[in-house]
mmCIF file of C-alpha atoms and ligand atoms in Angstrom:
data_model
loop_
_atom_site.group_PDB
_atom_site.id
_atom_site.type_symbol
_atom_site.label_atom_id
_atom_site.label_comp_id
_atom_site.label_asym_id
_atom_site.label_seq_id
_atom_site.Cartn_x
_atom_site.Cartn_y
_atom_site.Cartn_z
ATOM 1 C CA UNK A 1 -53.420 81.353 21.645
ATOM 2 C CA UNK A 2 -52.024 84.595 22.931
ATOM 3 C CA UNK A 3 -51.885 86.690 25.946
ATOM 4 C CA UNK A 4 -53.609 89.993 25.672
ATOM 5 C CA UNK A 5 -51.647 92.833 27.545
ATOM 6 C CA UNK A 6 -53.581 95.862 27.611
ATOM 7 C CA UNK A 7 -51.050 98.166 29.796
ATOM 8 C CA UNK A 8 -48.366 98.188 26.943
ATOM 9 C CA UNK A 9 -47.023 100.967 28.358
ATOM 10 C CA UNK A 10 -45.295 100.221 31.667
ATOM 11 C CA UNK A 11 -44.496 96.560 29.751
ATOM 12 C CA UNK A 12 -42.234 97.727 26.811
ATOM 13 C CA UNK A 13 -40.907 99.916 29.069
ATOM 14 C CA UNK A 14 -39.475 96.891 31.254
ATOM 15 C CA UNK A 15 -38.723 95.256 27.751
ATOM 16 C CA UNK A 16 -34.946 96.173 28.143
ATOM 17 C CA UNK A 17 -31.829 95.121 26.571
ATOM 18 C CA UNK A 18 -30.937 91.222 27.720
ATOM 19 C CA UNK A 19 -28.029 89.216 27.626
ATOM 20 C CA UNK A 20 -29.772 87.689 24.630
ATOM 21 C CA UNK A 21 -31.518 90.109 22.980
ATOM 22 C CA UNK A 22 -28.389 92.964 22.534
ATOM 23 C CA UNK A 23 -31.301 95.194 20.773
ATOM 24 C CA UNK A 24 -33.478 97.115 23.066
ATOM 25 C CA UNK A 25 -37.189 96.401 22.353
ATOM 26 C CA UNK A 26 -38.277 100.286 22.176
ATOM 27 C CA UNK A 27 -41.650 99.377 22.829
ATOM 28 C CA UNK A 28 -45.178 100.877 21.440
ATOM 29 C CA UNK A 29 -45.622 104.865 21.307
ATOM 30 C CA UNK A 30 -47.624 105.745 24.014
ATOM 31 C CA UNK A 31 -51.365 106.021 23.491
ATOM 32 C CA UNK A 32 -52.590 109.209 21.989
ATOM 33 C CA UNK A 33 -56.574 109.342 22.126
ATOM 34 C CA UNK A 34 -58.709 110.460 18.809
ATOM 35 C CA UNK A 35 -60.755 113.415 18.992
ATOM 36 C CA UNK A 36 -63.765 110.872 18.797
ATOM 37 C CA UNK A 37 -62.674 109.537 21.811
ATOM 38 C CA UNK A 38 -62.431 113.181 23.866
ATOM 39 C CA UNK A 39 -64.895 115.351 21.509
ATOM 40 C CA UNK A 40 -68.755 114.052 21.999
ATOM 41 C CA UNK A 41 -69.352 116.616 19.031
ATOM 42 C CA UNK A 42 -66.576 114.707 16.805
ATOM 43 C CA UNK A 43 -68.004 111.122 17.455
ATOM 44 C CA UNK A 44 -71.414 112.423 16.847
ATOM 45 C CA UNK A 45 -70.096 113.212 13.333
ATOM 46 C CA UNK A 46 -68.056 109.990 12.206
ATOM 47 C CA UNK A 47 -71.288 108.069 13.607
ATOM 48 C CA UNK A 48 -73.492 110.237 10.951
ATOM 49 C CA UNK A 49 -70.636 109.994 8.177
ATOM 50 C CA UNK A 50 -70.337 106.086 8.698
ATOM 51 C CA UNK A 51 -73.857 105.769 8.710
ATOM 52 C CA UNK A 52 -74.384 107.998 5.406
ATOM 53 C CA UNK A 53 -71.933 105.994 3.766
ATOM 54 C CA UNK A 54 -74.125 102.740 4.137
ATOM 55 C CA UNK A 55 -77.055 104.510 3.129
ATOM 56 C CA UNK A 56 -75.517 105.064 -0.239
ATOM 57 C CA UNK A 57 -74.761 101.521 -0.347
ATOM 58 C CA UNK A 58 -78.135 100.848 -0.123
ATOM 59 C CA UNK A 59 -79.088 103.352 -2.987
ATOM 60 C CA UNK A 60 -76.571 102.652 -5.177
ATOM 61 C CA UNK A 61 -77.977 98.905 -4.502
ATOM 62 C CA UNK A 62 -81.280 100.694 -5.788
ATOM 63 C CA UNK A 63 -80.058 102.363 -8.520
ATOM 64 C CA UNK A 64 -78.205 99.381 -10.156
ATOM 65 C CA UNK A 65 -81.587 97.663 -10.308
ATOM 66 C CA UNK A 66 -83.020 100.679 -11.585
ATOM 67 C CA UNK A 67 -80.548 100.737 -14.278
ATOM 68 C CA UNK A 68 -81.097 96.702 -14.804
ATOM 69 C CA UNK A 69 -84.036 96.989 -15.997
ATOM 70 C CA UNK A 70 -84.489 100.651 -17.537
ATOM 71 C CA UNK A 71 -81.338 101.127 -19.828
ATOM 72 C CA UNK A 72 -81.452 98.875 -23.310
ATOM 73 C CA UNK A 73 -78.520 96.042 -24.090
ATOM 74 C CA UNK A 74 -78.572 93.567 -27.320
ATOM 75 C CA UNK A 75 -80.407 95.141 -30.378
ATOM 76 C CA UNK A 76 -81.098 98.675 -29.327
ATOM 77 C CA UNK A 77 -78.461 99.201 -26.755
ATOM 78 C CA UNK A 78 -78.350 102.307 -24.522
ATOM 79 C CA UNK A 79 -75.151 104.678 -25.347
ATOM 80 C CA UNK A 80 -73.091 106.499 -23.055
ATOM 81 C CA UNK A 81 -69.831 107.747 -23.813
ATOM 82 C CA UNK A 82 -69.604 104.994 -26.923
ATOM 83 C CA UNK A 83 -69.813 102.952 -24.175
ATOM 84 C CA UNK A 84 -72.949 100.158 -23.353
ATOM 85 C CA UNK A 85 -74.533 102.391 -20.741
ATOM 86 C CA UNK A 86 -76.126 99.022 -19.022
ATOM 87 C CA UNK A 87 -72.554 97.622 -18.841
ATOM 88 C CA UNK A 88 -71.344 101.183 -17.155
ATOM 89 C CA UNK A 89 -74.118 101.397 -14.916
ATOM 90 C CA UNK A 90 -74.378 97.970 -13.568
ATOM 91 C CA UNK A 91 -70.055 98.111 -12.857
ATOM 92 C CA UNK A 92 -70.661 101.732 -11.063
ATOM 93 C CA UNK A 93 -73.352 100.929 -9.018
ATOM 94 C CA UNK A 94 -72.884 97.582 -7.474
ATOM 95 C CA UNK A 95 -68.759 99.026 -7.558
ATOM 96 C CA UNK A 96 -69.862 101.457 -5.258
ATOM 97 C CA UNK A 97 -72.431 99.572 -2.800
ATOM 98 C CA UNK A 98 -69.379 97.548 -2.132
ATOM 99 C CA UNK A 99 -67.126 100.133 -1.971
ATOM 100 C CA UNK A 100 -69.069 102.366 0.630
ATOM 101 C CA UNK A 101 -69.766 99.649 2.863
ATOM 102 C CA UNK A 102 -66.064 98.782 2.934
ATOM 103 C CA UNK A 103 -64.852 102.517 3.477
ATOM 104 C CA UNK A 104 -67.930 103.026 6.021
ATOM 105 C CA UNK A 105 -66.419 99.651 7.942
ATOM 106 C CA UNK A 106 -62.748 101.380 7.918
ATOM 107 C CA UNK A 107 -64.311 104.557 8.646
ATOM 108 C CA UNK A 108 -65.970 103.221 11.731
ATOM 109 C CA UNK A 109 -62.817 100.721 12.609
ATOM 110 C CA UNK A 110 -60.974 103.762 12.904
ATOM 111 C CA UNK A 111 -63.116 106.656 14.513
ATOM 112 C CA UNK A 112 -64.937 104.526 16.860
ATOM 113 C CA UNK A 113 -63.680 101.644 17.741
ATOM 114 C CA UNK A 114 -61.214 100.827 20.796
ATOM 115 C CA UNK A 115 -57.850 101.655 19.475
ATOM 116 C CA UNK A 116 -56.217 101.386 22.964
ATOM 117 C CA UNK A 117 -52.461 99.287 21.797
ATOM 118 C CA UNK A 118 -52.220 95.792 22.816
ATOM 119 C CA UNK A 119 -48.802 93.267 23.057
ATOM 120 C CA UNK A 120 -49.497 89.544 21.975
ATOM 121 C CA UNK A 121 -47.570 87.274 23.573
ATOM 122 C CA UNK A 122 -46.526 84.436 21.061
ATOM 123 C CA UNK A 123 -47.344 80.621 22.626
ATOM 124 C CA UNK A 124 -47.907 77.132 21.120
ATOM 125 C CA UNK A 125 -50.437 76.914 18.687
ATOM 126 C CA UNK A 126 -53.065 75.034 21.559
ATOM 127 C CA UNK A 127 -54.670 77.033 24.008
ATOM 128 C CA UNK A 128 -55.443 76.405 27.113
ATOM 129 C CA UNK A 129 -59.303 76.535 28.489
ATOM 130 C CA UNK A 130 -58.275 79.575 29.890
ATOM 131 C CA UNK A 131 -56.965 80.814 27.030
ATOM 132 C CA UNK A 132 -60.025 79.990 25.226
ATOM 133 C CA UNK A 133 -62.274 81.585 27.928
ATOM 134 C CA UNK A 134 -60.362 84.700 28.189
ATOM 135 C CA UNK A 135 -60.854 84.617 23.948
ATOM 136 C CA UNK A 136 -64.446 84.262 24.261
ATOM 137 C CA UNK A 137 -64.288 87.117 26.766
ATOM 138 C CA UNK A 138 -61.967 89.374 24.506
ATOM 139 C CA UNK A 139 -64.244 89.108 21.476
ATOM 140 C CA UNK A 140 -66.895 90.236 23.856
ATOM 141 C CA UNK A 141 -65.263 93.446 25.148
ATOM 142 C CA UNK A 142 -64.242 93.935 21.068
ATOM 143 C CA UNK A 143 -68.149 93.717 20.446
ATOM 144 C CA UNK A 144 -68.424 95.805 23.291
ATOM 145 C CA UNK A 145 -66.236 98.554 21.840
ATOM 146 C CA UNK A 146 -67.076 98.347 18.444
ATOM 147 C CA UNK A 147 -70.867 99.846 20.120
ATOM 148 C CA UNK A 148 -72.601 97.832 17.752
ATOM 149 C CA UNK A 149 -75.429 97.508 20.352
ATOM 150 C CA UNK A 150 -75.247 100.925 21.349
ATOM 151 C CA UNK A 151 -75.099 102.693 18.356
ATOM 152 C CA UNK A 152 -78.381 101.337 16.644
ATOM 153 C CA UNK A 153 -77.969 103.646 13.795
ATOM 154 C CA UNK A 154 -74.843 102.415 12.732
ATOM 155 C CA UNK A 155 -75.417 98.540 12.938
ATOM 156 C CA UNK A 156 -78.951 98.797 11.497
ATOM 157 C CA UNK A 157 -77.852 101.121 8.474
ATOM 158 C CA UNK A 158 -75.180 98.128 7.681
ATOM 159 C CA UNK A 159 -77.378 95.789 8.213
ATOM 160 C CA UNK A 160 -79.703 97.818 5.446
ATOM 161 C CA UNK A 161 -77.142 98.283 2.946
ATOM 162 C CA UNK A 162 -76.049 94.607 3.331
ATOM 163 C CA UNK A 163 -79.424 93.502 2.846
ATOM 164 C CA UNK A 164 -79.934 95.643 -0.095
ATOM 165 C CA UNK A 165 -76.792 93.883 -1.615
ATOM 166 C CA UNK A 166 -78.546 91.011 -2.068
ATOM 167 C CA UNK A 167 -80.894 92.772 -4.768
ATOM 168 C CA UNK A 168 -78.267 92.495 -7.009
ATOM 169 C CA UNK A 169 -77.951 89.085 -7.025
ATOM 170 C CA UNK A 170 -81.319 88.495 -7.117
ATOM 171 C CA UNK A 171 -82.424 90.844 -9.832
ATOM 172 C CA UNK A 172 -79.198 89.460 -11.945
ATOM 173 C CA UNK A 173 -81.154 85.768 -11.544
ATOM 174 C CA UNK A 174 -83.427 87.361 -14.619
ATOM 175 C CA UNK A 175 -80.079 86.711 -17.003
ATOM 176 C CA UNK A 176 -80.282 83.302 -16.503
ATOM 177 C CA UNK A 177 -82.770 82.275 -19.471
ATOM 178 C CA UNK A 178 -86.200 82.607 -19.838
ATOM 179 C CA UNK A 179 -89.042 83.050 -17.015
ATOM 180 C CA UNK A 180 -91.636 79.826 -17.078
ATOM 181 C CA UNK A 181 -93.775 78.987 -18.191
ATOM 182 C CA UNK A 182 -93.522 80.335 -21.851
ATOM 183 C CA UNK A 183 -90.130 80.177 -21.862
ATOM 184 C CA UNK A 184 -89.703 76.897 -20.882
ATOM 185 C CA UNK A 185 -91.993 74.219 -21.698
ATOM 186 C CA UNK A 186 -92.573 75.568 -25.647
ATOM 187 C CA UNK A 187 -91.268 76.043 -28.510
ATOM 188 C CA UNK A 188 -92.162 76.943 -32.430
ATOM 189 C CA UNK A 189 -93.325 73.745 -33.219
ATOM 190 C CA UNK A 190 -97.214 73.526 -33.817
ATOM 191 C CA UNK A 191 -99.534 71.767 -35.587
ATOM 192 C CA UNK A 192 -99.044 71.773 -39.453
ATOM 193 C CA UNK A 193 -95.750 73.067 -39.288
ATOM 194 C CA UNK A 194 -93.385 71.648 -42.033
ATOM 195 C CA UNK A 195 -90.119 69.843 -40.721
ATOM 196 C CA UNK A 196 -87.250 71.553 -43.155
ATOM 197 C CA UNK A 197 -83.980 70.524 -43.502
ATOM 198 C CA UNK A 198 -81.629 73.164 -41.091
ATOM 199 C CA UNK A 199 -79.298 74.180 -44.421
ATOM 200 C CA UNK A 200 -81.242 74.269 -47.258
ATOM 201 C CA UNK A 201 -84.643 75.114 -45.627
ATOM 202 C CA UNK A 202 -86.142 72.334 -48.293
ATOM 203 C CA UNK A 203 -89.312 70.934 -46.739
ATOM 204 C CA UNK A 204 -88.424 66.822 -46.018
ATOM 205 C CA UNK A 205 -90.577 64.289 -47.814
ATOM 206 C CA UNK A 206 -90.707 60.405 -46.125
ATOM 207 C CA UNK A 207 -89.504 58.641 -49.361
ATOM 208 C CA UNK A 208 -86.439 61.323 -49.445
ATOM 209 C CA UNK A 209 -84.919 59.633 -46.022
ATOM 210 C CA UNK A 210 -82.889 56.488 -45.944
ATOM 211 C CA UNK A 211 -83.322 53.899 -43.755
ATOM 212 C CA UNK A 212 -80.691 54.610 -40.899
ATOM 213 C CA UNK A 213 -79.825 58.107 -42.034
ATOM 214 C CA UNK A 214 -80.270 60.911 -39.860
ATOM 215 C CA UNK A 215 -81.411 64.185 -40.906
ATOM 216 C CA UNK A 216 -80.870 67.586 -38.728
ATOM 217 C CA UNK A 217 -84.038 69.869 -39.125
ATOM 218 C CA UNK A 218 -85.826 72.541 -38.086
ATOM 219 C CA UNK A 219 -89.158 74.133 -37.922
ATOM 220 C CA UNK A 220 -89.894 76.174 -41.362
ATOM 221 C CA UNK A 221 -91.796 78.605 -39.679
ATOM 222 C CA UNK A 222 -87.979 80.342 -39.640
ATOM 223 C CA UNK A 223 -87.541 80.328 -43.631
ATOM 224 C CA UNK A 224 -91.128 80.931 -44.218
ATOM 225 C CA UNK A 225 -92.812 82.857 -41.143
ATOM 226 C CA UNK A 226 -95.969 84.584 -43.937
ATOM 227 C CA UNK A 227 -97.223 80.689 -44.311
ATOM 228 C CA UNK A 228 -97.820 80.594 -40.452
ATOM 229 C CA UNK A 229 -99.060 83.918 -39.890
ATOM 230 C CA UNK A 230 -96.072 85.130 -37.774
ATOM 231 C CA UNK A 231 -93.278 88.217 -37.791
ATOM 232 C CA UNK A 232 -90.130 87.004 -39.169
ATOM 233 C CA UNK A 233 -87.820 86.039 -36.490
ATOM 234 C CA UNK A 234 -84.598 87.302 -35.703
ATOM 235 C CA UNK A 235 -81.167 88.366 -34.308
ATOM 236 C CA UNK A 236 -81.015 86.978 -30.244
ATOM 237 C CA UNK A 237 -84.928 85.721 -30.630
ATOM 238 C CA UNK A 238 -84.197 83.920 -33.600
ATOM 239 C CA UNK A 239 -80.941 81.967 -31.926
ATOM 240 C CA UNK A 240 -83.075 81.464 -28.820
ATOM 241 C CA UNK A 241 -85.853 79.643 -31.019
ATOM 242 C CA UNK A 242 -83.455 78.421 -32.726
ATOM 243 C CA UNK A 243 -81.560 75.940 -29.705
ATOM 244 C CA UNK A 244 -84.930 75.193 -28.787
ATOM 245 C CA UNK A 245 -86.736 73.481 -31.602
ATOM 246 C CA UNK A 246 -83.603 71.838 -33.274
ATOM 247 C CA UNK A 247 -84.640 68.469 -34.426
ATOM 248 C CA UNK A 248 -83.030 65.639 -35.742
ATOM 249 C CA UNK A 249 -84.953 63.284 -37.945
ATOM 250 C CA UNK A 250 -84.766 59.532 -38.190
ATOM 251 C CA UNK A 251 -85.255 56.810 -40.350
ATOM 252 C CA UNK A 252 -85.162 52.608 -38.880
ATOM 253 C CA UNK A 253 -86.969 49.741 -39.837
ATOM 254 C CA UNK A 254 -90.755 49.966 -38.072
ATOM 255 C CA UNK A 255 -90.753 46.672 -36.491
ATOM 256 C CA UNK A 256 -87.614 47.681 -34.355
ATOM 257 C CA UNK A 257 -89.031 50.230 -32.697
ATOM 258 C CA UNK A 258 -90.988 49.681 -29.433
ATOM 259 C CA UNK A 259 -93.400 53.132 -28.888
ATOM 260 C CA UNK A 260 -94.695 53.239 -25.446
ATOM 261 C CA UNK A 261 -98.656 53.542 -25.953
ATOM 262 C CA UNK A 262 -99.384 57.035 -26.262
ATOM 263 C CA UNK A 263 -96.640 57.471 -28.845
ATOM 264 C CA UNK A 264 -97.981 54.571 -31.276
ATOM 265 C CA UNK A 265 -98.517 57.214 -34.324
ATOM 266 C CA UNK A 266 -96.458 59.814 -33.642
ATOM 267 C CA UNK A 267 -94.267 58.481 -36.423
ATOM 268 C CA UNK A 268 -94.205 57.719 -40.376
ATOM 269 C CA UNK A 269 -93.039 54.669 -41.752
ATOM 270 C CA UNK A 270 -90.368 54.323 -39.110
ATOM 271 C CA UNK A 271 -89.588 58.098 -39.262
ATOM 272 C CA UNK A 272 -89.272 59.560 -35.719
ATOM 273 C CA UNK A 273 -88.384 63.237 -34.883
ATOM 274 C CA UNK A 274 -86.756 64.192 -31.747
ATOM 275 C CA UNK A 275 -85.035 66.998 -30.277
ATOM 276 C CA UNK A 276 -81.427 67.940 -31.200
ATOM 277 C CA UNK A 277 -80.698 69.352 -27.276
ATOM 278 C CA UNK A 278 -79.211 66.872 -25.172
ATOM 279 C CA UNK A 279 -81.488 66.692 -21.847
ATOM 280 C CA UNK A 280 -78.061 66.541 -19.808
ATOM 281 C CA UNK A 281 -76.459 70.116 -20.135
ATOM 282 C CA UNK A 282 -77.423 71.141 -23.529
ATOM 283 C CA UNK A 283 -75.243 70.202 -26.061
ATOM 284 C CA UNK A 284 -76.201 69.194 -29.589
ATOM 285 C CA UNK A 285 -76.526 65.192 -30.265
ATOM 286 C CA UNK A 286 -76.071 63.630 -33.865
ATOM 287 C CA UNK A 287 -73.697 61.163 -33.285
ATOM 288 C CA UNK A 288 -75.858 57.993 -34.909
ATOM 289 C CA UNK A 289 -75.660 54.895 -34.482
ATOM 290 C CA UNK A 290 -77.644 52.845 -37.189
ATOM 291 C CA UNK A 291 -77.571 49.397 -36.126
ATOM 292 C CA UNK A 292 -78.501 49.823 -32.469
ATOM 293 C CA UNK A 293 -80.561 52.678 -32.841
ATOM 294 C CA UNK A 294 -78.529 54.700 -30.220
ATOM 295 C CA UNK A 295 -77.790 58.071 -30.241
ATOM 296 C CA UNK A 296 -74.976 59.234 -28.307
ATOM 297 C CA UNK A 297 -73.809 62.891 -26.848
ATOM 298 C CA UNK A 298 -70.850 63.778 -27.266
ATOM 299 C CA UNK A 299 -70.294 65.850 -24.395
ATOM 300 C CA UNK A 300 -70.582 63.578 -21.642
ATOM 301 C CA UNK A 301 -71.650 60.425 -22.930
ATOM 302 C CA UNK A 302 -75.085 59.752 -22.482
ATOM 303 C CA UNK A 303 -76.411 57.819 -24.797
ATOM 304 C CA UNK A 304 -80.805 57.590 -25.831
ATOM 305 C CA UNK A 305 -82.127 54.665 -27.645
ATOM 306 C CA UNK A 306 -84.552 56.320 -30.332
ATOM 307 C CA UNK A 307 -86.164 52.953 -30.950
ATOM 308 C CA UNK A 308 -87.110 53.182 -27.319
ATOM 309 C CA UNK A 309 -88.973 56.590 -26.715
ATOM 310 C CA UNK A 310 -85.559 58.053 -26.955
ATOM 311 C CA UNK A 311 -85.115 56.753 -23.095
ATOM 312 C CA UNK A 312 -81.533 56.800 -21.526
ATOM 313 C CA UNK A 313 -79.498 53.986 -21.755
ATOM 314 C CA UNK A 314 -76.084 55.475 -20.300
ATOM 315 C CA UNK A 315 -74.717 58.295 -18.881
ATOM 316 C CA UNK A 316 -75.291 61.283 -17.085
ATOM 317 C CA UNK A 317 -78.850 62.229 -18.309
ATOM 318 C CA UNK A 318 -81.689 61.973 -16.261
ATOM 319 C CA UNK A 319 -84.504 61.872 -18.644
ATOM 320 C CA UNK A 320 -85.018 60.586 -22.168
ATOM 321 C CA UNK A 321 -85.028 62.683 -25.493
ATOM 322 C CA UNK A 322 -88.173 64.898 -25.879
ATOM 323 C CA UNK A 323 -90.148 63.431 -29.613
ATOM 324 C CA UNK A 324 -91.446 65.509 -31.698
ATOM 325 C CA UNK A 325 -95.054 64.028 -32.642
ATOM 326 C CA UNK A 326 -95.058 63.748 -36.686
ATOM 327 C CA UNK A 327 -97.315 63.045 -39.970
ATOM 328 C CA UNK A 328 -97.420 63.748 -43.816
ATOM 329 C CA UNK A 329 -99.380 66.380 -45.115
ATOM 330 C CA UNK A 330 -101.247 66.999 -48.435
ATOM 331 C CA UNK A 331 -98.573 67.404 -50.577
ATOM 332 C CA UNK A 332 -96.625 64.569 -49.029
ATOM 333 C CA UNK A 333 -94.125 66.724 -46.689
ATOM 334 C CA UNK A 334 -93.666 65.748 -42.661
ATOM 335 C CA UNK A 335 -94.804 67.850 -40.624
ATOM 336 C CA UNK A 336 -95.279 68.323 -36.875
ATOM 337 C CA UNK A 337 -98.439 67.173 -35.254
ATOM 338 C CA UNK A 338 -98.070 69.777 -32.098
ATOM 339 C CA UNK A 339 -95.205 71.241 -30.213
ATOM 340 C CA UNK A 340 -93.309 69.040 -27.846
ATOM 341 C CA UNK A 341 -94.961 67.833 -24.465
ATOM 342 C CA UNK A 342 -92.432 68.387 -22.261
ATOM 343 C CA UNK A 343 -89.693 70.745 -21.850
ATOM 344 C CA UNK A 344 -86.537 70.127 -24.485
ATOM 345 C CA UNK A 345 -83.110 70.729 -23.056
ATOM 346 C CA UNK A 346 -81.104 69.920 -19.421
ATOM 347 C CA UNK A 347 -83.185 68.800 -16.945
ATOM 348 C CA UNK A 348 -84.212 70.570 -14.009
ATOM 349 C CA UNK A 349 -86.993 69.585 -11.132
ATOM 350 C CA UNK A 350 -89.640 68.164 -13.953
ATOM 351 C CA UNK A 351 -86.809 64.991 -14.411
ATOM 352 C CA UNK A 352 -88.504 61.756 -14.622
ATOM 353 C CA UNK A 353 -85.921 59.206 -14.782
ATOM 354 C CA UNK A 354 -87.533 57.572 -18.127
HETATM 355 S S1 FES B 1 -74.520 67.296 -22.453
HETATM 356 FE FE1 FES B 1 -74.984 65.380 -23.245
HETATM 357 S S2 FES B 1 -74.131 64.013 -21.866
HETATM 358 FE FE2 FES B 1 -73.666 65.923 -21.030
#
């Protein structure tokens, strides 16, 4: 801890040459006050100036959600310059509500603020109680002279701008997927849909599927949207639809597997259907083990036992595999009973441990 000497002045000047020190300390400049600290007029003005500055903040705050949600990104971007104008817009804005509050914080460090010179004495590194008390008593008299509770329109305009910096980060939460409950707990699949293979498109008949082979699919509804009454799907949509309903299609020999009750027909001839996405952090499973039934991800591990509901048998996961309920239809093709009945993907607070 350190001594604080306020009256630098009289001290440097007794800071002399000594026998050991053949340099003569010259000491601090003597104190030369601001015009904010003689002018009334003067400190009236760097108060409004500082305080103008965090008011900007607080707009530009503003404006960068403004632009967040009004200028167009992905498939019909908004142009400025050649540039993305969302990009532009979202870097100037929140560039700036940082920027003011920093320069308003100088601003006010330097035009208001006690500026009176001060010599710290260098000691060991533990302080003494007093030390500490005179500390606590120091920061109070820097509190003091910063006037942050005198000058309420100062420290309630930062506190404004501050606060408005969190919109930001809040409004940037909307990036992170989806909003519930559409987003999250469907997906393409419906009744009647055909289960395709994901290359060729070719709608999958029972008898085509091996016992033990695995088969990645996906919902035809993306080669064929006219059959189900829907828009083609495409560019970001189609991607997003996409990671959602990928499926991967087994084939093992009926009396191995153990459905819990509700799940008793939800397969064909020992064809199950469950999704690709691993319920850990995402990645894509279809590493197959035929003997055992297991199906491990190779990201981390985790491995699901499709003969079992798809439950977890190691790793990180924290829920089983999401199945896809499936049957035959007319003309002998699987298809998909309904959409899946619970959320495919990683986890999050709807885990159930099975
Ligand atoms: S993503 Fe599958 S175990 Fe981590």
């Amino acid at each position: 801890m350190t001594d604080i000497v306020p009256d630098q002045e009289s001290q440097s000047r007794e800071i002399a040459r000594t026998d050991s020190d053949p340099v003569a300390d010259p000491g601090l400049p003597a104190h030369v006050p601001r015009p904010t600290d003689v002018d009334p007029a003067a400190e009236k003005r760097a108060e409004r100036q500082i305080a103008t500055m965090f008011g900007l903040s607080s707009v530009m705050a503003i404006l960068f959600c403004v632009a967040y949600f009004t200028l167009g990104i992905g498939e019909n971007p908004t142009v400025f310059l050649g540039l993305g104008a969302s990009n532009v817009a979202l870097g100037v804005t929140l560039g700036l509500a940082l920027l003011l509050i920093g320069v308003g914080a100088i601003h006010w460090s330097r035009k208001l603020m006690n500026d009176t010179e001060v010599v710290e004495m260098r000691h060991p590194v533990r302080s003494s109680d007093d030390d500490r008390t005179e500390a606590v008593a120091a920061f109070e008299t820097g509190l003091s002279d910063s006037g942050i509770g005198r000058r309420p329109l100062i420290r309630n305009s930062l506190l404004g701008a501050m606060g408005a910096l969190a919109l930001p980060a809040v409004v940037a939460l909307r990036d992170l997927g989806p909003l519930p409950p559409e987003g999250w707990y469907k997906t393409v699949w419906r009744e009647g849909m055909r289960i395709v293979n994901d290359v060729s498109g070719t709608p999958i008949r029972p008898e085509e599927i091996r016992m033990g082979q695995l088969i990645n699919a996906e919902p035809d509804v993306f080669f064929n949207p006219e059959e189900y009454d829907s828009e083609p799907i495409e560019g970001v949509e189609l991607q997003a639809a996409k990671a959602k309903a990928a499926l991967i299609v087994v084939r093992m020999q009926p009396d191995d597997i153990t459905p819990s009750q509700d799940r008793e027909n939800w397969g064909v001839a020992g064809i199950l259907a469950y999704s690709k996405i691993c319920t850990h952090v995402g990645c894509p499973i279809s590493l197959w083990e035929q003997q055992t039934h297991h199906l491990l991800c190779p990201c981390h591990q985790s491995t699901f036992d499709l003969a079992d509901n798809g439950k977890v048998i190691f790793g990180p996961a924290a829920r089983g595999l999401p199945q896809l309920p499936i049957a035959v239809d007319e003309e002998g093709y699987l298809i998909a009973t309904r959409d899946f009945t619970e959320p495919v993907g990683p986890s999050f607070w709807e885990r159930d441990g099975t």
